[in-house]
């Protein structure tokens, strides 16, 4: 009946499904949630305000292929996303940049420090905080210490339960110190929101006569993986299976659970025009939540009232209802991950794709590219896991 089965209808699964469907394959998409879109899913709340159910998602990319691909399914509300940090009640731009420098130091000192940063790193450069802290110049280290203490340390402790030194340096490297006057959170040329939301974009992507979607279906009820083959509803399945869920769960976590961080989202509707005047405010020195998002500033909606969400991180335990959001990179977790992957090594035509299945920190654009690359190879018959 089906040539391909795709497990999970997030970015990875939707792009893969569309690509295989367009190549003439009959594709079944199984999604355990009651909706498509994965963590990018958005919907209108009870007050008609478009919210992101699983946290704020801003599309940003320099990859022409990712932008062009998604542009087949949506128009864009384009804007330069800005974030401020609430540091003891004062709002300052994040990533820390030269504007921030002039807000937190007195004029003469800021001028001297700016000159030094520009001489040392060059205008428009991006310096990871952990690198800045190792600098031999004491004045540069002084800035680094300020940024570390006021932007990174407490936020990272909340988000990861670990210090910036303890986590993968690539994670804090996503938000470098910017030697520029650019207040935007991302510097890529394309950034914004699908004009009618993510869900609508994914609906058009999956709108193809070769695609069948079953939401509310845990794929493990239909598919099993033996040492050498895939069984679909008990019978051998020769087509390809693309799995975008957590790999440990395919095997009932028999070697133990892969560690993840999760989040609780606390939504609140307020009967007022404006709550914080910004799309995202990071709480970098206080509070138990990491940030507050005010959706009307992300989506550009003109609506009376406003909806906000606070994010509370915690360690994922696998309990019912919890969602694994962030893989925790490290040698031990990588070894465990690879042990699970080895269980699939003898099974032809199974592909692990996505943030969960690859146990990696992907943005939307990188996920689109990865899904396109995988399906290119499948279409050309060029690949094995
Ligand atoms: P997912 O979206 O997680 O989709 C996987 C799907 O598989 C899920 O729907 C899940 O229910 C389903 N599934 C799993 N197991 C099974 C099973 N057994 N049977 C059936 N279905 C199953 N990226 C950006 O570019 N910009 C941002 O601003 C941004 N913000 C983010 C904020 C947060 C809080 C988080 C967590 C991520 C953010 N990201 C952002 C990253 C973005 O969410 C990911 O790049 C993207 O969601 C990855 O897509 P995916 O398909 O791999 O995974
Ligand atoms: N970070 C921080 N303070 C901030 C913003 C980010 O400490 O104000 C750190 C934190 O460890 C976070 C990482 O930088 O997990 C990456 O931030 P990003 O905004 O990219 O994380 P996302 O929410 O997109 O996963």
CSV table of C-alpha atoms and ligand atoms in Angstrom, one decimal:
chain,number,residue,atom,x,y,z
A,1,UNK,CA,0.0,0.0,0.0
A,2,UNK,CA,2.6,2.5,1.1
A,3,UNK,CA,6.1,3.0,-0.3
A,4,UNK,CA,7.3,5.1,2.6
A,5,UNK,CA,6.3,5.6,6.3
A,6,UNK,CA,7.3,8.8,8.1
A,7,UNK,CA,7.1,8.9,11.8
A,8,UNK,CA,6.5,12.4,13.2
A,9,UNK,CA,5.0,15.4,11.5
A,10,UNK,CA,7.5,18.1,12.6
A,11,UNK,CA,9.6,20.0,10.1
A,12,UNK,CA,11.7,17.0,9.4
A,13,UNK,CA,8.8,14.7,8.7
A,14,UNK,CA,6.7,17.2,6.7
A,15,UNK,CA,9.6,18.1,4.4
A,16,UNK,CA,10.6,14.4,3.9
A,17,UNK,CA,6.9,13.4,3.2
A,18,UNK,CA,6.4,16.1,0.6
A,19,UNK,CA,9.6,15.3,-1.2
A,20,UNK,CA,9.0,11.6,-1.4
A,21,UNK,CA,5.4,12.2,-2.4
A,22,UNK,CA,6.5,14.5,-5.2
A,23,UNK,CA,8.8,11.8,-6.4
A,24,UNK,CA,5.8,9.5,-6.9
A,25,UNK,CA,5.9,7.5,-3.7
A,26,UNK,CA,2.8,6.8,-1.6
A,27,UNK,CA,3.6,8.1,1.8
A,28,UNK,CA,2.1,7.5,5.2
A,29,UNK,CA,2.8,10.0,8.0
A,30,UNK,CA,2.2,8.8,11.5
A,31,UNK,CA,2.1,11.5,14.3
A,32,UNK,CA,1.4,10.7,17.9
A,33,UNK,CA,0.1,14.2,18.8
A,34,UNK,CA,-3.3,15.3,17.6
A,35,UNK,CA,-1.9,17.8,15.2
A,36,UNK,CA,0.9,18.3,12.7
A,37,UNK,CA,3.9,20.7,12.9
A,38,UNK,CA,5.8,19.2,15.8
A,39,UNK,CA,7.2,21.8,18.1
A,40,UNK,CA,6.6,24.5,15.5
A,41,UNK,CA,2.8,24.1,15.8
A,42,UNK,CA,0.8,27.3,16.3
A,43,UNK,CA,-2.9,27.9,16.9
A,44,UNK,CA,-5.3,30.6,17.9
A,45,UNK,CA,-6.0,30.7,21.6
A,46,UNK,CA,-9.5,31.3,23.1
A,47,UNK,CA,-9.0,35.1,22.5
A,48,UNK,CA,-8.1,34.8,18.8
A,49,UNK,CA,-4.4,35.4,19.4
A,50,UNK,CA,-2.0,33.1,17.4
A,51,UNK,CA,0.3,31.4,19.9
A,52,UNK,CA,3.1,29.0,19.6
A,53,UNK,CA,2.1,26.1,21.8
A,54,UNK,CA,5.7,24.8,22.2
A,55,UNK,CA,7.5,28.0,22.7
A,56,UNK,CA,8.4,30.9,20.4
A,57,UNK,CA,9.7,29.9,16.9
A,58,UNK,CA,11.4,32.5,14.7
A,59,UNK,CA,12.5,31.3,11.3
A,60,UNK,CA,15.9,32.6,10.4
A,61,UNK,CA,18.4,31.5,7.8
A,62,UNK,CA,21.1,32.4,5.4
A,63,UNK,CA,20.4,29.2,3.4
A,64,UNK,CA,18.7,30.1,0.2
A,65,UNK,CA,17.6,26.5,-0.3
A,66,UNK,CA,15.7,26.4,3.0
A,67,UNK,CA,14.1,29.8,2.4
A,68,UNK,CA,13.1,29.0,-1.2
A,69,UNK,CA,11.7,25.6,-0.1
A,70,UNK,CA,9.5,26.9,2.6
A,71,UNK,CA,8.5,29.8,0.4
A,72,UNK,CA,6.7,27.3,-1.8
A,73,UNK,CA,4.2,26.8,1.0
A,74,UNK,CA,4.0,30.2,2.7
A,75,UNK,CA,4.4,33.9,2.3
A,76,UNK,CA,6.3,35.7,5.1
A,77,UNK,CA,5.8,38.3,7.8
A,78,UNK,CA,9.4,39.5,7.8
A,79,UNK,CA,11.0,41.3,10.7
A,80,UNK,CA,14.3,41.5,12.6
A,81,UNK,CA,13.8,39.6,15.8
A,82,UNK,CA,15.1,41.5,18.9
A,83,UNK,CA,15.4,40.2,22.5
A,84,UNK,CA,16.1,42.1,25.7
A,85,UNK,CA,17.3,40.8,29.0
A,86,UNK,CA,15.8,42.0,32.2
A,87,UNK,CA,18.8,42.6,34.5
A,88,UNK,CA,17.7,43.8,37.9
A,89,UNK,CA,14.7,45.6,36.3
A,90,UNK,CA,16.8,47.2,33.5
A,91,UNK,CA,16.1,46.0,29.9
A,92,UNK,CA,19.3,45.6,27.8
A,93,UNK,CA,19.7,44.2,24.3
A,94,UNK,CA,20.8,40.5,23.9
A,95,UNK,CA,23.1,39.3,22.4
A,96,UNK,CA,25.3,41.7,24.3
A,97,UNK,CA,26.5,44.2,21.7
A,98,UNK,CA,28.0,47.7,21.5
A,99,UNK,CA,24.6,49.3,22.2
A,100,UNK,CA,24.4,47.1,25.4
A,101,UNK,CA,28.0,48.2,26.3
A,102,UNK,CA,27.0,51.8,26.2
A,103,UNK,CA,23.9,51.1,28.4
A,104,UNK,CA,25.8,49.4,31.1
A,105,UNK,CA,29.0,51.4,31.3
A,106,UNK,CA,29.5,55.2,31.7
A,107,UNK,CA,30.3,57.1,28.5
A,108,UNK,CA,34.1,57.4,28.9
A,109,UNK,CA,34.6,53.9,30.0
A,110,UNK,CA,32.3,52.5,27.3
A,111,UNK,CA,34.2,54.5,24.6
A,112,UNK,CA,37.6,53.0,25.8
A,113,UNK,CA,36.2,49.5,26.0
A,114,UNK,CA,34.5,49.7,22.6
A,115,UNK,CA,37.8,50.9,21.0
A,116,UNK,CA,39.6,47.9,22.6
A,117,UNK,CA,37.0,45.4,21.5
A,118,UNK,CA,37.0,46.7,17.9
A,119,UNK,CA,40.8,46.7,17.8
A,120,UNK,CA,41.0,43.2,19.2
A,121,UNK,CA,38.3,41.4,17.3
A,122,UNK,CA,37.2,43.8,14.5
A,123,UNK,CA,33.9,45.5,13.8
A,124,UNK,CA,31.0,43.0,13.0
A,125,UNK,CA,32.8,40.1,14.7
A,126,UNK,CA,31.0,37.5,16.9
A,127,UNK,CA,32.9,36.3,20.0
A,128,UNK,CA,31.6,33.4,22.1
A,129,UNK,CA,31.4,34.3,25.8
A,130,UNK,CA,33.6,31.5,26.9
A,131,UNK,CA,36.3,32.7,24.6
A,132,UNK,CA,36.0,36.3,25.8
A,133,UNK,CA,36.5,35.2,29.3
A,134,UNK,CA,39.8,33.6,28.5
A,135,UNK,CA,41.2,36.9,27.0
A,136,UNK,CA,44.5,38.1,28.5
A,137,UNK,CA,43.5,41.7,28.6
A,138,UNK,CA,42.0,42.5,32.1
A,139,UNK,CA,39.6,45.1,30.7
A,140,UNK,CA,38.2,42.7,28.1
A,141,UNK,CA,37.9,40.1,30.8
A,142,UNK,CA,36.0,42.6,32.9
A,143,UNK,CA,33.3,43.0,30.2
A,144,UNK,CA,33.3,39.2,29.8
A,145,UNK,CA,32.7,38.8,33.5
A,146,UNK,CA,29.8,41.3,33.4
A,147,UNK,CA,28.2,39.4,30.4
A,148,UNK,CA,28.8,36.0,32.0
A,149,UNK,CA,27.3,37.0,35.3
A,150,UNK,CA,24.4,39.0,34.0
A,151,UNK,CA,23.4,37.3,30.8
A,152,UNK,CA,24.7,33.7,30.8
A,153,UNK,CA,25.3,32.1,34.2
A,154,UNK,CA,21.8,32.2,35.8
A,155,UNK,CA,19.9,31.7,32.6
A,156,UNK,CA,22.0,28.7,31.6
A,157,UNK,CA,21.6,27.2,35.1
A,158,UNK,CA,17.8,27.5,34.7
A,159,UNK,CA,17.8,26.2,31.2
A,160,UNK,CA,20.2,23.3,31.5
A,161,UNK,CA,20.7,22.8,35.3
A,162,UNK,CA,24.4,23.3,34.5
A,163,UNK,CA,26.9,26.1,34.2
A,164,UNK,CA,28.0,27.5,30.8
A,165,UNK,CA,31.3,25.7,31.2
A,166,UNK,CA,29.6,22.4,31.8
A,167,UNK,CA,27.4,22.4,28.7
A,168,UNK,CA,28.4,22.0,25.0
A,169,UNK,CA,30.2,25.3,24.1
A,170,UNK,CA,28.3,25.4,20.8
A,171,UNK,CA,25.1,26.1,22.8
A,172,UNK,CA,26.3,29.4,24.4
A,173,UNK,CA,28.1,30.1,21.1
A,174,UNK,CA,24.7,30.5,19.5
A,175,UNK,CA,24.4,33.8,21.4
A,176,UNK,CA,27.9,35.4,21.0
A,177,UNK,CA,29.0,38.9,22.1
A,178,UNK,CA,28.5,41.0,19.0
A,179,UNK,CA,31.1,43.7,18.2
A,180,UNK,CA,28.5,45.8,16.3
A,181,UNK,CA,25.5,48.0,16.9
A,182,UNK,CA,23.1,45.3,15.6
A,183,UNK,CA,20.4,44.7,18.2
A,184,UNK,CA,18.9,41.7,16.4
A,185,UNK,CA,19.1,38.3,17.9
A,186,UNK,CA,20.0,36.7,14.6
A,187,UNK,CA,22.1,38.1,11.8
A,188,UNK,CA,20.9,36.0,8.9
A,189,UNK,CA,19.3,37.8,5.9
A,190,UNK,CA,16.0,36.0,6.1
A,191,UNK,CA,14.0,36.1,9.3
A,192,UNK,CA,10.4,36.2,10.3
A,193,UNK,CA,7.2,34.2,10.5
A,194,UNK,CA,5.1,32.3,8.0
A,195,UNK,CA,2.4,34.9,7.2
A,196,UNK,CA,-0.5,32.7,8.3
A,197,UNK,CA,1.5,30.7,10.9
A,198,UNK,CA,3.5,27.5,10.9
A,199,UNK,CA,0.6,25.1,11.0
A,200,UNK,CA,-0.9,26.6,7.9
A,201,UNK,CA,2.5,26.3,6.2
A,202,UNK,CA,2.8,22.6,7.1
A,203,UNK,CA,-0.8,21.9,6.1
A,204,UNK,CA,0.0,23.1,2.6
A,205,UNK,CA,3.2,21.1,2.6
A,206,UNK,CA,1.3,17.9,3.4
A,207,UNK,CA,-1.5,18.7,1.0
A,208,UNK,CA,-0.6,16.2,-1.7
A,209,UNK,CA,-2.5,13.3,-3.1
A,210,UNK,CA,0.2,10.9,-2.3
A,211,UNK,CA,0.3,11.7,1.4
A,212,UNK,CA,-1.9,10.1,4.0
A,213,UNK,CA,-1.7,11.5,7.5
A,214,UNK,CA,-2.7,9.8,10.7
A,215,UNK,CA,-2.5,12.0,13.8
A,216,UNK,CA,-3.1,10.7,17.3
A,217,UNK,CA,-1.1,7.5,16.3
A,218,UNK,CA,2.0,6.3,18.1
A,219,UNK,CA,3.9,4.6,15.4
A,220,UNK,CA,5.1,2.0,17.8
A,221,UNK,CA,1.7,0.5,17.7
A,222,UNK,CA,2.1,-0.2,14.0
A,223,UNK,CA,5.8,-0.7,13.4
A,224,UNK,CA,8.4,-2.8,15.0
A,225,UNK,CA,12.1,-3.2,14.2
A,226,UNK,CA,13.7,-6.6,14.4
A,227,UNK,CA,17.4,-7.1,14.0
A,228,UNK,CA,17.1,-7.3,10.2
A,229,UNK,CA,13.8,-6.0,9.1
A,230,UNK,CA,10.8,-3.7,9.6
A,231,UNK,CA,7.4,-5.0,10.4
A,232,UNK,CA,4.4,-2.9,9.6
A,233,UNK,CA,1.3,-4.2,11.3
A,234,UNK,CA,3.0,-7.5,11.7
A,235,UNK,CA,4.1,-8.0,8.1
A,236,UNK,CA,7.5,-7.4,6.5
A,237,UNK,CA,7.8,-3.8,5.1
A,238,UNK,CA,10.2,-3.2,2.3
A,239,UNK,CA,9.8,0.5,1.8
A,240,UNK,CA,11.7,3.2,3.7
A,241,UNK,CA,10.9,4.4,7.2
A,242,UNK,CA,12.0,7.8,8.3
A,243,UNK,CA,11.9,8.1,12.1
A,244,UNK,CA,12.0,11.6,13.7
A,245,UNK,CA,11.2,10.6,17.3
A,246,UNK,CA,13.6,9.7,20.1
A,247,UNK,CA,15.6,6.6,19.3
A,248,UNK,CA,15.6,5.2,22.8
A,249,UNK,CA,11.8,5.0,22.8
A,250,UNK,CA,11.9,2.7,19.8
A,251,UNK,CA,13.5,0.1,22.0
A,252,UNK,CA,11.6,0.8,25.3
A,253,UNK,CA,14.6,2.6,26.7
A,254,UNK,CA,16.3,-0.8,27.3
A,255,UNK,CA,19.7,0.7,28.0
A,256,UNK,CA,18.3,3.6,30.0
A,257,UNK,CA,16.8,6.9,28.9
A,258,UNK,CA,18.6,9.5,26.8
A,259,UNK,CA,18.8,12.7,28.8
A,260,UNK,CA,16.8,15.7,27.6
A,261,UNK,CA,15.7,19.1,29.0
A,262,UNK,CA,12.0,19.8,28.9
A,263,UNK,CA,9.9,22.9,29.4
A,264,UNK,CA,6.6,23.8,31.0
A,265,UNK,CA,4.8,26.6,29.2
A,266,UNK,CA,2.6,28.8,31.3
A,267,UNK,CA,0.3,30.8,29.1
A,268,UNK,CA,-1.6,33.8,30.3
A,269,UNK,CA,-4.1,36.1,28.6
A,270,UNK,CA,-4.2,39.7,29.8
A,271,UNK,CA,-7.0,42.1,29.1
A,272,UNK,CA,-4.7,44.9,28.2
A,273,UNK,CA,-3.1,46.3,25.0
A,274,UNK,CA,0.5,45.5,26.0
A,275,UNK,CA,2.4,43.6,28.6
A,276,UNK,CA,6.1,44.1,28.0
A,277,UNK,CA,6.5,46.0,24.7
A,278,UNK,CA,8.9,43.4,23.4
A,279,UNK,CA,8.4,40.0,21.7
A,280,UNK,CA,10.8,38.2,24.1
A,281,UNK,CA,12.3,39.3,27.4
A,282,UNK,CA,14.9,37.0,28.9
A,283,UNK,CA,15.1,36.9,32.7
A,284,UNK,CA,18.9,36.4,33.1
A,285,UNK,CA,19.4,37.1,36.8
A,286,UNK,CA,16.1,36.5,38.5
A,287,UNK,CA,12.9,34.4,38.4
A,288,UNK,CA,12.4,30.6,37.9
A,289,UNK,CA,11.3,31.0,34.3
A,290,UNK,CA,13.8,31.8,31.6
A,291,UNK,CA,11.8,34.1,29.4
A,292,UNK,CA,8.5,35.7,28.6
A,293,UNK,CA,7.2,35.8,25.1
A,294,UNK,CA,4.4,38.2,24.1
A,295,UNK,CA,3.0,36.8,20.9
A,296,UNK,CA,1.5,39.9,19.3
A,297,UNK,CA,5.0,41.3,18.9
A,298,UNK,CA,6.2,38.1,17.2
A,299,UNK,CA,3.4,37.7,14.7
A,300,UNK,CA,2.5,41.3,14.1
A,301,UNK,CA,-1.1,40.6,15.0
A,302,UNK,CA,-3.3,43.7,15.7
A,303,UNK,CA,-5.6,42.4,18.4
A,304,UNK,CA,-7.2,43.7,21.6
A,305,UNK,CA,-5.7,42.0,24.6
A,306,UNK,CA,-2.4,40.1,24.7
A,307,UNK,CA,-1.2,36.6,25.4
A,308,UNK,CA,2.1,35.9,27.0
A,309,UNK,CA,4.0,32.7,27.9
A,310,UNK,CA,6.6,31.9,30.6
A,311,UNK,CA,9.0,29.0,30.1
A,312,UNK,CA,10.0,26.9,33.1
A,313,UNK,CA,12.8,24.3,32.2
A,314,UNK,CA,13.2,21.0,34.0
A,315,UNK,CA,14.9,17.6,33.5
A,316,UNK,CA,12.8,15.3,31.3
A,317,UNK,CA,11.9,12.1,33.0
A,318,UNK,CA,9.8,10.4,30.3
A,319,UNK,CA,6.6,10.7,32.5
A,320,UNK,CA,3.4,10.8,30.5
A,321,UNK,CA,2.7,14.2,29.0
A,322,UNK,CA,6.3,15.4,29.2
A,323,UNK,CA,8.0,16.4,25.9
A,324,UNK,CA,11.8,16.0,25.3
A,325,UNK,CA,12.8,19.3,23.8
A,326,UNK,CA,16.6,19.6,24.1
A,327,UNK,CA,19.1,16.8,23.7
A,328,UNK,CA,21.9,17.2,26.3
A,329,UNK,CA,25.1,16.9,24.4
A,330,UNK,CA,28.0,15.1,26.1
A,331,UNK,CA,30.3,12.0,25.7
A,332,UNK,CA,28.1,9.8,27.9
A,333,UNK,CA,24.8,10.7,26.2
A,334,UNK,CA,26.5,10.3,22.7
A,335,UNK,CA,27.7,6.8,23.6
A,336,UNK,CA,24.2,5.9,24.8
A,337,UNK,CA,22.7,7.3,21.6
A,338,UNK,CA,25.1,5.3,19.5
A,339,UNK,CA,24.2,2.1,21.4
A,340,UNK,CA,20.6,2.6,20.3
A,341,UNK,CA,21.5,3.4,16.7
A,342,UNK,CA,23.5,0.2,16.6
A,343,UNK,CA,20.3,-1.7,17.1
A,344,UNK,CA,19.1,-0.5,13.7
A,345,UNK,CA,22.4,-1.1,11.9
A,346,UNK,CA,21.2,-4.4,10.4
A,347,UNK,CA,17.8,-3.0,9.3
A,348,UNK,CA,17.8,-1.7,5.7
A,349,UNK,CA,15.8,1.4,4.8
A,350,UNK,CA,15.4,3.0,8.2
A,351,UNK,CA,16.6,6.6,8.5
A,352,UNK,CA,16.9,8.7,11.6
A,353,UNK,CA,16.1,12.3,10.9
A,354,UNK,CA,15.5,15.3,13.1
A,355,UNK,CA,16.3,16.9,16.4
A,356,UNK,CA,15.2,13.9,18.5
A,357,UNK,CA,16.2,11.0,16.2
A,358,UNK,CA,19.7,12.5,15.6
A,359,UNK,CA,19.9,13.8,19.2
A,360,UNK,CA,21.1,17.2,17.9
A,361,UNK,CA,20.3,20.8,18.3
A,362,UNK,CA,18.8,21.8,14.9
A,363,UNK,CA,17.1,25.0,13.9
A,364,UNK,CA,14.2,24.9,11.5
A,365,UNK,CA,16.3,25.9,8.5
A,366,UNK,CA,19.0,23.3,9.2
A,367,UNK,CA,16.3,20.7,9.6
A,368,UNK,CA,14.8,21.6,6.2
A,369,UNK,CA,18.2,21.3,4.5
A,370,UNK,CA,18.9,17.9,6.3
A,371,UNK,CA,15.5,16.5,5.2
A,372,UNK,CA,16.0,17.6,1.6
A,373,UNK,CA,19.5,16.1,1.6
A,374,UNK,CA,18.2,12.8,2.9
A,375,UNK,CA,15.3,12.6,0.5
A,376,UNK,CA,17.6,13.6,-2.4
A,377,UNK,CA,19.7,10.5,-1.6
A,378,UNK,CA,16.7,8.2,-1.1
A,379,UNK,CA,15.3,9.3,-4.4
A,380,UNK,CA,18.5,8.6,-6.1
A,381,UNK,CA,18.8,5.2,-4.3
A,382,UNK,CA,22.2,6.3,-2.9
A,383,UNK,CA,21.9,5.7,0.8
A,384,UNK,CA,21.9,3.4,3.8
A,385,UNK,CA,21.7,4.6,7.4
B,1,LIG,P1,9.8,17.9,16.2
B,1,LIG,O1,9.2,19.2,16.0
B,1,LIG,O2,10.1,17.5,17.7
B,1,LIG,O3,8.9,16.8,15.6
B,1,LIG,C1,9.0,15.4,15.9
B,1,LIG,C2,7.6,14.8,15.8
B,1,LIG,O4,7.6,13.4,16.0
B,1,LIG,C3,6.7,15.3,17.0
B,1,LIG,O5,5.5,15.9,16.5
B,1,LIG,C4,6.4,14.0,17.8
B,1,LIG,O6,5.2,14.1,18.4
B,1,LIG,C5,6.5,13.0,16.7
B,1,LIG,N1,6.8,11.6,17.3
B,1,LIG,C6,7.8,11.3,18.1
B,1,LIG,N2,7.7,10.0,18.4
B,1,LIG,C7,6.7,9.5,17.7
B,1,LIG,C8,6.1,8.2,17.6
B,1,LIG,N3,6.5,7.1,18.2
B,1,LIG,N4,5.0,8.1,16.8
B,1,LIG,C9,4.5,9.1,16.1
B,1,LIG,N5,5.0,10.4,16.2
B,1,LIG,C10,6.1,10.5,17.0
B,1,LIG,N6,14.2,26.7,15.7
B,1,LIG,C11,14.3,27.8,14.9
B,1,LIG,O7,14.8,27.8,13.8
B,1,LIG,N7,13.9,29.0,15.5
B,1,LIG,C12,13.5,29.2,16.7
B,1,LIG,O8,13.1,30.3,17.2
B,1,LIG,C13,13.3,28.0,17.5
B,1,LIG,N8,12.8,28.1,18.8
B,1,LIG,C14,12.7,26.9,19.5
B,1,LIG,C15,12.1,27.0,20.8
B,1,LIG,C16,12.0,25.9,21.5
B,1,LIG,C17,11.4,26.0,22.9
B,1,LIG,C18,12.3,24.6,21.0
B,1,LIG,C19,12.2,23.4,21.8
B,1,LIG,C20,12.9,24.5,19.7
B,1,LIG,C21,13.1,25.7,19.0
B,1,LIG,N9,13.6,25.6,17.7
B,1,LIG,C22,13.7,26.7,16.9
B,1,LIG,C23,14.0,24.3,17.0
B,1,LIG,C24,12.8,23.7,16.2
B,1,LIG,O9,11.7,23.4,17.1
B,1,LIG,C25,13.3,22.4,15.6
B,1,LIG,O10,14.3,22.7,14.7
B,1,LIG,C26,12.2,21.6,14.9
B,1,LIG,O11,11.1,21.5,15.6
B,1,LIG,C27,12.8,20.3,14.6
B,1,LIG,O12,11.8,19.5,13.9
B,1,LIG,P2,11.8,18.0,14.0
B,1,LIG,O13,10.8,17.5,13.0
B,1,LIG,O14,13.1,17.4,14.1
B,1,LIG,O15,11.2,17.7,15.5
B,2,LIG,N1,21.7,32.0,26.8
B,2,LIG,C1,21.8,32.7,28.1
B,2,LIG,N2,21.2,33.9,28.2
B,2,LIG,C2,20.5,34.4,27.3
B,2,LIG,C3,20.3,33.8,26.0
B,2,LIG,C4,20.9,32.5,25.9
B,2,LIG,O1,22.5,32.2,29.0
B,2,LIG,O2,19.9,35.5,27.5
B,2,LIG,C5,22.4,30.7,26.7
B,2,LIG,C6,21.6,29.5,27.3
B,2,LIG,O3,22.5,28.6,27.7
B,2,LIG,C7,20.8,29.1,26.0
B,2,LIG,C8,21.9,29.2,25.0
B,2,LIG,O4,22.6,30.4,25.3
B,2,LIG,O5,20.4,27.7,26.2
B,2,LIG,C9,21.4,29.3,23.5
B,2,LIG,O6,20.4,30.3,23.5
B,2,LIG,P1,19.2,30.3,22.4
B,2,LIG,O7,18.4,31.5,22.5
B,2,LIG,O8,19.9,30.0,21.1
B,2,LIG,O9,18.4,29.0,22.9
B,2,LIG,P2,17.0,28.4,22.3
B,2,LIG,O10,16.0,28.9,23.2
B,2,LIG,O11,16.9,28.9,20.9
B,2,LIG,O12,17.2,27.0,22.4
